[in-house]
C-alpha atoms as a printed R data frame, in Angstrom:
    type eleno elety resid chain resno       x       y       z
1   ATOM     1    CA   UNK     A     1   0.000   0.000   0.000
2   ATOM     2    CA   UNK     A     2   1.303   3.499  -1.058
3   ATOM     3    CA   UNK     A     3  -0.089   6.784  -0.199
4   ATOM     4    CA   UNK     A     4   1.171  10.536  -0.346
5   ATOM     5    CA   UNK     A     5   1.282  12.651   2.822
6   ATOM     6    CA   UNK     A     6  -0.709  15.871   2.574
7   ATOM     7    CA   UNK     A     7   0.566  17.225   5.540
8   ATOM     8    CA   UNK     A     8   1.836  16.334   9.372
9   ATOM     9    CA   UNK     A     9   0.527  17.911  12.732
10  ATOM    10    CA   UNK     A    10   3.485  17.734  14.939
11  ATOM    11    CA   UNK     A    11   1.841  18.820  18.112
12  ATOM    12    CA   UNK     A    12  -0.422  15.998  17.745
13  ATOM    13    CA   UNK     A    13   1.564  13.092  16.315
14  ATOM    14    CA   UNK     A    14  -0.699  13.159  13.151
15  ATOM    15    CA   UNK     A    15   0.015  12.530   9.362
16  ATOM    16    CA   UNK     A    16  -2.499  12.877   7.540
17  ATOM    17    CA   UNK     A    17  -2.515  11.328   3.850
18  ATOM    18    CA   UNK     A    18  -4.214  12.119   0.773
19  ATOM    19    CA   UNK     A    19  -6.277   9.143   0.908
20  ATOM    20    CA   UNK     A    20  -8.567   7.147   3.358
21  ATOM    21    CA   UNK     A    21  -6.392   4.030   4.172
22  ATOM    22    CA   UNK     A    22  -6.839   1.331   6.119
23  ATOM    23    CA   UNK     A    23  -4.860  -2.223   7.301
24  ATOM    24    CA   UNK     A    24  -6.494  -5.654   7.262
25  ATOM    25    CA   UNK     A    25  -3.414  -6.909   9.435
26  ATOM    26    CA   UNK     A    26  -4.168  -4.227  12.159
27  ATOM    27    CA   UNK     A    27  -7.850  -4.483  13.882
28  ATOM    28    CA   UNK     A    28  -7.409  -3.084  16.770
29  ATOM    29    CA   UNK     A    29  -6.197   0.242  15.365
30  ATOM    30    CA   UNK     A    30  -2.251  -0.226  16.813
31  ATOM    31    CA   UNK     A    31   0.822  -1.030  15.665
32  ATOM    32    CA   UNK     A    32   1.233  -1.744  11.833
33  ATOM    33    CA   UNK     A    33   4.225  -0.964  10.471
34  ATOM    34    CA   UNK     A    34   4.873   1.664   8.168
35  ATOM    35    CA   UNK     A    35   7.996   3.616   6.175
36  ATOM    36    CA   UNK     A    36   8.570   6.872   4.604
37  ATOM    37    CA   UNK     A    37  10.184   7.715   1.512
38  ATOM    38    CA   UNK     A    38  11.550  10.591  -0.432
39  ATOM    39    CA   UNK     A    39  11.958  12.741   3.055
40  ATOM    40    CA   UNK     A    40  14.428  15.029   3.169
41  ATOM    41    CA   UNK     A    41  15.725  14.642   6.959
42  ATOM    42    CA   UNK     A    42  16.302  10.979   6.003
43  ATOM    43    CA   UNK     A    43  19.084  11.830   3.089
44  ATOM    44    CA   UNK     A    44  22.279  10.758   5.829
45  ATOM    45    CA   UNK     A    45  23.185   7.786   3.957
46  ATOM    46    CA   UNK     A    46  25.903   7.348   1.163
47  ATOM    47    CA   UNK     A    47  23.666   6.359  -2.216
48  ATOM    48    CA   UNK     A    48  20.307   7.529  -1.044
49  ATOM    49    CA   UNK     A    49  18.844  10.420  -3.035
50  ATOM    50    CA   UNK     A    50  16.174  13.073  -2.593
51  ATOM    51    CA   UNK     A    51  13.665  14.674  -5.377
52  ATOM    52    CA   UNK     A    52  12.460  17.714  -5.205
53  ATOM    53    CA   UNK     A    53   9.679  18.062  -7.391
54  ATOM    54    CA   UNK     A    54   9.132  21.724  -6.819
55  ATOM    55    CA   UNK     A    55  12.762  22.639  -7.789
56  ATOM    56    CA   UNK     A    56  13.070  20.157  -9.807
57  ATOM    57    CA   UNK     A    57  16.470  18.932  -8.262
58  ATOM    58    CA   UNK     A    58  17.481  15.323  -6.944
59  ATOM    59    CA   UNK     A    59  20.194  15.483  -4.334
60  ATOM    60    CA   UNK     A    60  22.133  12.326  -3.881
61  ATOM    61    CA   UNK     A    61  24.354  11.372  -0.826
62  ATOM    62    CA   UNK     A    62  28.138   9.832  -1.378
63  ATOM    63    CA   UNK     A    63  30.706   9.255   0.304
64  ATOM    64    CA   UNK     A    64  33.362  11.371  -1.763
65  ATOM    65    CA   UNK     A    65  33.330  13.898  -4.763
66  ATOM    66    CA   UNK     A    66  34.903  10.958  -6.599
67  ATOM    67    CA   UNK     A    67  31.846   8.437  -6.081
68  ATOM    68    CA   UNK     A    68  29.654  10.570  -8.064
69  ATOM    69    CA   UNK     A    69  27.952   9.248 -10.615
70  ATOM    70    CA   UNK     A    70  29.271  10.445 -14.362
71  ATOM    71    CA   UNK     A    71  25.605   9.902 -15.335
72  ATOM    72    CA   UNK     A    72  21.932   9.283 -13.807
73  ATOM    73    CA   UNK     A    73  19.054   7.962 -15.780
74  ATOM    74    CA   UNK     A    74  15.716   9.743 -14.899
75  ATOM    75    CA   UNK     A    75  12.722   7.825 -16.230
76  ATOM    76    CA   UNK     A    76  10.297  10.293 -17.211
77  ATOM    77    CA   UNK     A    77   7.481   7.242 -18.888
78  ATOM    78    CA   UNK     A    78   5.298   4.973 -16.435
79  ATOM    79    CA   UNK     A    79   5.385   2.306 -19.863
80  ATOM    80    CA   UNK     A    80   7.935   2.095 -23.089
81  ATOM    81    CA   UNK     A    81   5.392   0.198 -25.037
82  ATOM    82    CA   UNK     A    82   1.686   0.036 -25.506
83  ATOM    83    CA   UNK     A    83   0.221  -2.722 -27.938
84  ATOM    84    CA   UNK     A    84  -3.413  -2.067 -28.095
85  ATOM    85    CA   UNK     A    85  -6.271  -3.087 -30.634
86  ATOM    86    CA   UNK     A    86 -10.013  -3.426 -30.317
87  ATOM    87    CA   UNK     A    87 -12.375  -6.254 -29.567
88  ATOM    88    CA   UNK     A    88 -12.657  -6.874 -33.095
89  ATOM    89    CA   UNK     A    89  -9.572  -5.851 -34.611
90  ATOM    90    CA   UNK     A    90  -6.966  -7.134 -32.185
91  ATOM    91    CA   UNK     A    91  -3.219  -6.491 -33.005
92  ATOM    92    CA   UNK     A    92  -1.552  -9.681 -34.599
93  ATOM    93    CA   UNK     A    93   1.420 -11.123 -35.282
94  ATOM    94    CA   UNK     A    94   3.994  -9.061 -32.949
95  ATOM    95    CA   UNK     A    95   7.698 -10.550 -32.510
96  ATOM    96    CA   UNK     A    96  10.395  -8.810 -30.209
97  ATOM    97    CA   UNK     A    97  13.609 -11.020 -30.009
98  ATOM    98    CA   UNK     A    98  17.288  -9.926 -28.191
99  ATOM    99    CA   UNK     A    99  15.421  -6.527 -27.226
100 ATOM   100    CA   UNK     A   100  16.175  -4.800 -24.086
101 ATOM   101    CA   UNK     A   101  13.440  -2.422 -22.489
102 ATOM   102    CA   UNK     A   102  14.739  -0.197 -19.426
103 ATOM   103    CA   UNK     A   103  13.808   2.834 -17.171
104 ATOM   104    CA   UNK     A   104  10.099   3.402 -16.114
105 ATOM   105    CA   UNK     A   105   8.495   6.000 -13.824
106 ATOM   106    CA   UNK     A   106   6.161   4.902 -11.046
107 ATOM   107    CA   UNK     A   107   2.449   5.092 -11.917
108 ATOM   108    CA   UNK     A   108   2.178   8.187 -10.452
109 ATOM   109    CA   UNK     A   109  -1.853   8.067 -10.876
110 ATOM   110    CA   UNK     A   110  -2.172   5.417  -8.707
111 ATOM   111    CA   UNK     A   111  -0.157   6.917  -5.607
112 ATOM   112    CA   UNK     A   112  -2.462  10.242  -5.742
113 ATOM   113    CA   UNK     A   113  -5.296   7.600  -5.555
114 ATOM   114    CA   UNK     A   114  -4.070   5.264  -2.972
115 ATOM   115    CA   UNK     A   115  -2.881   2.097  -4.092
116 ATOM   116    CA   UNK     A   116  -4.448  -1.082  -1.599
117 ATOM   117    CA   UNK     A   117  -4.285  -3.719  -3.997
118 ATOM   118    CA   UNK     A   118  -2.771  -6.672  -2.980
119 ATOM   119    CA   UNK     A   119  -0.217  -7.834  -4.952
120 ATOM   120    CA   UNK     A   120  -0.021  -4.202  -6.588
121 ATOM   121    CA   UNK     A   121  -3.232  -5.395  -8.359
122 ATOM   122    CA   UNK     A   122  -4.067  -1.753  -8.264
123 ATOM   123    CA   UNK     A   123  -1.642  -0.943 -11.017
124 ATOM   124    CA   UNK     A   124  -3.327  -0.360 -14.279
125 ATOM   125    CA   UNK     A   125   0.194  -0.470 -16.873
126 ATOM   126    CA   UNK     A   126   3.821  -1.645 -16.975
127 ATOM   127    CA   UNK     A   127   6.461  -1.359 -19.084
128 ATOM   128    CA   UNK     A   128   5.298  -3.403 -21.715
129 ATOM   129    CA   UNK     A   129   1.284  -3.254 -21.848
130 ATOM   130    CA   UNK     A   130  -0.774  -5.348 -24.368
131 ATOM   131    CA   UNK     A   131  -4.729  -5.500 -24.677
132 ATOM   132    CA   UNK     A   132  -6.219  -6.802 -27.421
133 ATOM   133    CA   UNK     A   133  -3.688  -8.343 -28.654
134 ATOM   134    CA   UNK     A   134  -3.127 -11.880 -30.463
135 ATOM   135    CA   UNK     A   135   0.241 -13.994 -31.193
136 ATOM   136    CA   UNK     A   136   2.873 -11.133 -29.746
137 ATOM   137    CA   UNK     A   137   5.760 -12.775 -28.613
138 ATOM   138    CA   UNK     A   138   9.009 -11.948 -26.618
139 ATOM   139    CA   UNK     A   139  11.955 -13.820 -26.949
140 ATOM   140    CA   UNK     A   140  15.497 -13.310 -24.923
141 ATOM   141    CA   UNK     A   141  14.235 -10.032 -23.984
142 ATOM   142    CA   UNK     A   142  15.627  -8.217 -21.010
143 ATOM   143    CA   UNK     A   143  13.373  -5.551 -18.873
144 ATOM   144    CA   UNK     A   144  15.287  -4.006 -16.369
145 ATOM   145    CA   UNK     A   145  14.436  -1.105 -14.035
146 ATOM   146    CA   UNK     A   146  11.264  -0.611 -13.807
147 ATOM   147    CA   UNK     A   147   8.959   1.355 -11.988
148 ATOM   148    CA   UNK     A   148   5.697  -1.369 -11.768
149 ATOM   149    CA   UNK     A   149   5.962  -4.390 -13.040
150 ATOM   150    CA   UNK     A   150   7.574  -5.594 -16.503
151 ATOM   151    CA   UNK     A   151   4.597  -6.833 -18.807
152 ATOM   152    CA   UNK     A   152   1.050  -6.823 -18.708
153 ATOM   153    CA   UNK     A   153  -1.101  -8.828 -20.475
154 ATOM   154    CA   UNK     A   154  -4.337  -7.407 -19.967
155 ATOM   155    CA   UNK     A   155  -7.774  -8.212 -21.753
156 ATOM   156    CA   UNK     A   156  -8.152  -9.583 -24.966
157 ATOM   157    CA   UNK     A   157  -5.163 -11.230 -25.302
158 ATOM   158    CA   UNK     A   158  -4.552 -14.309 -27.119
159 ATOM   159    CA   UNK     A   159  -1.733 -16.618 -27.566
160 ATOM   160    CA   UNK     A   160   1.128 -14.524 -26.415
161 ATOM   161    CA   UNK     A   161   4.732 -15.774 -24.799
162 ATOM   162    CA   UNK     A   162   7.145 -14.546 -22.588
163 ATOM   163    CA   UNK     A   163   9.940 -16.536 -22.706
164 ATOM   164    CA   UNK     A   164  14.031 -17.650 -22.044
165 ATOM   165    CA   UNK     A   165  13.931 -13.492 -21.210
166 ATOM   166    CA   UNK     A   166  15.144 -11.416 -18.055
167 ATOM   167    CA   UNK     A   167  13.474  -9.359 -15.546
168 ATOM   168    CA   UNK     A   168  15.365  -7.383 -12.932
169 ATOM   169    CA   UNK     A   169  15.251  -4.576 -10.639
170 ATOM   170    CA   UNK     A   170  11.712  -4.215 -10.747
171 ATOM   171    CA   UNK     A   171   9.583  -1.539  -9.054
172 ATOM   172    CA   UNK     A   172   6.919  -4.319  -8.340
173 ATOM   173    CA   UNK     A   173   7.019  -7.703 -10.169
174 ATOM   174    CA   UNK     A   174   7.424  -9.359 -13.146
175 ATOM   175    CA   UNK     A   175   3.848 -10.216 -14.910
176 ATOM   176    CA   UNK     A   176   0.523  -9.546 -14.531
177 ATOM   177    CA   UNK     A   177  -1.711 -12.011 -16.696
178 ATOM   178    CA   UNK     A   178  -5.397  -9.958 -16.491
179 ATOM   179    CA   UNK     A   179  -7.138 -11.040 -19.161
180 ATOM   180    CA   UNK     A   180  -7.055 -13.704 -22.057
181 ATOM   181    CA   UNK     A   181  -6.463 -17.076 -23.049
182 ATOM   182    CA   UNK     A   182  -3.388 -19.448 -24.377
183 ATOM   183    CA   UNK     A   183  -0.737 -17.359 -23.364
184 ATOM   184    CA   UNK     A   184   2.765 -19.401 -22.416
185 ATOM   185    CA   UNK     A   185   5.415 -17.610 -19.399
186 ATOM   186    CA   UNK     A   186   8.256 -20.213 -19.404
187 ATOM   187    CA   UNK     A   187  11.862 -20.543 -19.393
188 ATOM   188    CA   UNK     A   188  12.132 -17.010 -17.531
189 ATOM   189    CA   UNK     A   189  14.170 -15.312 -14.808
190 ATOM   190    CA   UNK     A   190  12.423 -12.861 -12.409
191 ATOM   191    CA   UNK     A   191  14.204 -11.211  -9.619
192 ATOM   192    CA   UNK     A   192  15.042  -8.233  -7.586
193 ATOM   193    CA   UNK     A   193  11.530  -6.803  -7.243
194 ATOM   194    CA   UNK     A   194   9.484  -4.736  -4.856
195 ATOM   195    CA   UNK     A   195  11.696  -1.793  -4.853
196 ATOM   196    CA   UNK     A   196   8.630   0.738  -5.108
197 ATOM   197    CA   UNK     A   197   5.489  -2.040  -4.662
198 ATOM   198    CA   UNK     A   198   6.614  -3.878  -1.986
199 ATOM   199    CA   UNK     A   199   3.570  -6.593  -2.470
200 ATOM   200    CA   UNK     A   200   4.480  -6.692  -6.456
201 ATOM   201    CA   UNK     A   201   4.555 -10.575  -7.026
202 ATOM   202    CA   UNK     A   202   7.043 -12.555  -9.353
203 ATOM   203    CA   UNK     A   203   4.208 -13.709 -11.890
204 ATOM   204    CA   UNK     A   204   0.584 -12.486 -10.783
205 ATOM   205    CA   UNK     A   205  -2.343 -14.289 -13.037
206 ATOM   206    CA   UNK     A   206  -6.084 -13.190 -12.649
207 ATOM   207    CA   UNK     A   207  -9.224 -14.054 -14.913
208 ATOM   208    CA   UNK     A   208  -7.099 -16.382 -17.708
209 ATOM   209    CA   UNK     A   209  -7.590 -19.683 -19.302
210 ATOM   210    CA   UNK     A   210  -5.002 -21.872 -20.426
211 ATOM   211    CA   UNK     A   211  -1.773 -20.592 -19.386
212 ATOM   212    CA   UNK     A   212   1.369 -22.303 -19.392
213 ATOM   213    CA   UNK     A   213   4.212 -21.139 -16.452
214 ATOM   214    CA   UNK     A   214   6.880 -23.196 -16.375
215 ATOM   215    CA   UNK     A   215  10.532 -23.377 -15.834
216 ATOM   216    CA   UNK     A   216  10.964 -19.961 -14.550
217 ATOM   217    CA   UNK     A   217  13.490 -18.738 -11.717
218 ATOM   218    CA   UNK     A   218  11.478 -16.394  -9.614
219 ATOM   219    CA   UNK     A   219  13.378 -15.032  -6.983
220 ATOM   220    CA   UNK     A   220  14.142 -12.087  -4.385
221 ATOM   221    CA   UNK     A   221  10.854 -10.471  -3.804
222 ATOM   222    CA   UNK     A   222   9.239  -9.266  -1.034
223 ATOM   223    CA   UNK     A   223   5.507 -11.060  -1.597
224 ATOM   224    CA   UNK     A   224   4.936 -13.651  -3.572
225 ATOM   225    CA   UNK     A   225   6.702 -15.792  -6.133
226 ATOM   226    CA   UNK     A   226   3.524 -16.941  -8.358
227 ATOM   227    CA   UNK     A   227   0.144 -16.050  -7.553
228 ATOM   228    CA   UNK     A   228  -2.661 -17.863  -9.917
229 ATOM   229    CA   UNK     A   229  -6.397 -16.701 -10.088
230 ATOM   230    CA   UNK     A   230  -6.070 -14.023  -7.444
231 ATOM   231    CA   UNK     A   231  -9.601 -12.247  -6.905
232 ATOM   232    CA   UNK     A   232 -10.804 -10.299  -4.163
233 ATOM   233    CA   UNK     A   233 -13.565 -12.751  -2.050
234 ATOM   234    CA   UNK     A   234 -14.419 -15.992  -2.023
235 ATOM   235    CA   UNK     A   235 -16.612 -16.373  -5.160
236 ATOM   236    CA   UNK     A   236 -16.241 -19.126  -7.815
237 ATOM   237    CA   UNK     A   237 -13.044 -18.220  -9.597
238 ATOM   238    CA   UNK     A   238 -13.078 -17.789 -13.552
239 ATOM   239    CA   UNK     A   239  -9.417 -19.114 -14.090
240 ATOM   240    CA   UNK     A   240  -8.857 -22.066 -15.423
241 ATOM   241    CA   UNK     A   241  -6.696 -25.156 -17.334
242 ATOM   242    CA   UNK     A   242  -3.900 -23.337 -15.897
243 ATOM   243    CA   UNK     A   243  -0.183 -25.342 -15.602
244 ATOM   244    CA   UNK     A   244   2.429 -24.329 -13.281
245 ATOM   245    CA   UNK     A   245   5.629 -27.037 -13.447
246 ATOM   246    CA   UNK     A   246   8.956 -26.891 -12.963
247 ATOM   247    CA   UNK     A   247   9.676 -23.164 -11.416
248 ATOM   248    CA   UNK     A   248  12.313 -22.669  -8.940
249 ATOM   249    CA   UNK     A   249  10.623 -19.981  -6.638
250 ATOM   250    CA   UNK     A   250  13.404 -19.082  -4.094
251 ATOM   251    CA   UNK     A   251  14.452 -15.852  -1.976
252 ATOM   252    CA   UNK     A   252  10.551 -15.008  -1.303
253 ATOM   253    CA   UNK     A   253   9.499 -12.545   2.157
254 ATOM   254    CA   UNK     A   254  13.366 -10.896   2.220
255 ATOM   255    CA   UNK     A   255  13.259  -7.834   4.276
């Protein structure tokens, strides 16, 4: 869960944020845990960093003149590529192979909002975004850096792959499967997410039939490694001939 903090009453103890929120872990109204980022008093650490929006700045803390950086990237899109058709003119016949997709923003919609979803279902792109889309395939394809997660496939989709490709440093996970039907996730390596989502999930399927996951590494993240059919409730799922073999899902709940 993300929110932004409107202001702080410091006779009082209070933040208050620019959303309702609320904590299904917490009851009795005491002691869930919480962190703060992007505050100024907290820049006292060599490679931490600081934006200020309003000057449009970013001050960054090392340890000597000579540790600083000869260049930093600044991601200015939430999403590098949007494959999108219609219901009855779907986008066909897409290949990417050996390409290498890097630097998104944070969905900055979404923090305004409030984001609760578990999972960071709450997150309505990613780097790569398809809907509507049939046969698009990625091959040896590396997606690094990221802001949300890596690829969505979203609704309308139809037979598409992800697979013997690389996903690190991500700002939540590595897929979302939302939508669709015959789509195949194998042969993968996922790792080193949750960096801005901290319940971003390694592959995170919702309303899809047949999907194939398989023989993926899925590592280092801070919620889940593979998460099929997630809904909110307990209602008769719509997910189905669904086959997850042969992933190693290691690292999972690191701090």
């Amino acid at each position: 869960m993300m929110n932004l903090i409107t202001s702080v009453d410091w006779w009082s103890s209070t933040v208050f944020l620019s959303v309702p929120t609320f904590s299904t872990s917490d009851w009795d109204g005491g002691g869930s845990r919480y962190y703060v980022q992007n505050a100024l008093e907290h820049l006292d650490e060599p490679d931490e960093f600081y934006i200020d929006a309003l000057l449009g700045k970013i001050l960054l803390f090392t340890k000597s003149v000579k540790d600083i950086p000869k260049r930093v990237v600044v991601a200015i899109p939430n999403q590098l590529i949007t494959i999108e058709g219609n219901p009855t003119q779907p986008v066909r016949n897409v290949s990417f192979v050996n390409v290498s997709f890097a630097f998104t923003s944070v969905e900055r919609e979404c923090v305004i909002s409030g984001c609760h979803g578990q999972g960071a279902a709450d997150l309505t792109t990613a780097m790569v975004h398809l809907m509507y889309a049939t046969d698009v395939h990625f091959h040896r394809c590396t997606f690094a850096h990221t802001g949300q997660y890596a690829v969505y496939l979203n609704t309308g989709t139809v037979n598409c792959s992800v697979t013997h490709s690389r996903m690190y440093d991500l700002g939540a996970g590595g897929l979302v499967v939302a939508g669709g039907m015959g789509h195949n996730i194998s042969d993968n390596q996922i790792t080193d997410g949750g960096w801005v989502w901290q319940m971003g999930m390694g592959v995170l399927t919702r309303s899809v039939n047949e999907l194939t996951v398989t023989h993926n590494e899925v590592s280092f993240l801070r919620q889940t490694g593979i998460s099929i059919g997630w809904t909110w409730g307990y209602g008769p799922g719509d997910s189905a001939n669904i086959e997850v073999a042969y992933n190693h899902v290691h690292g999972i709940h690191r701090q």
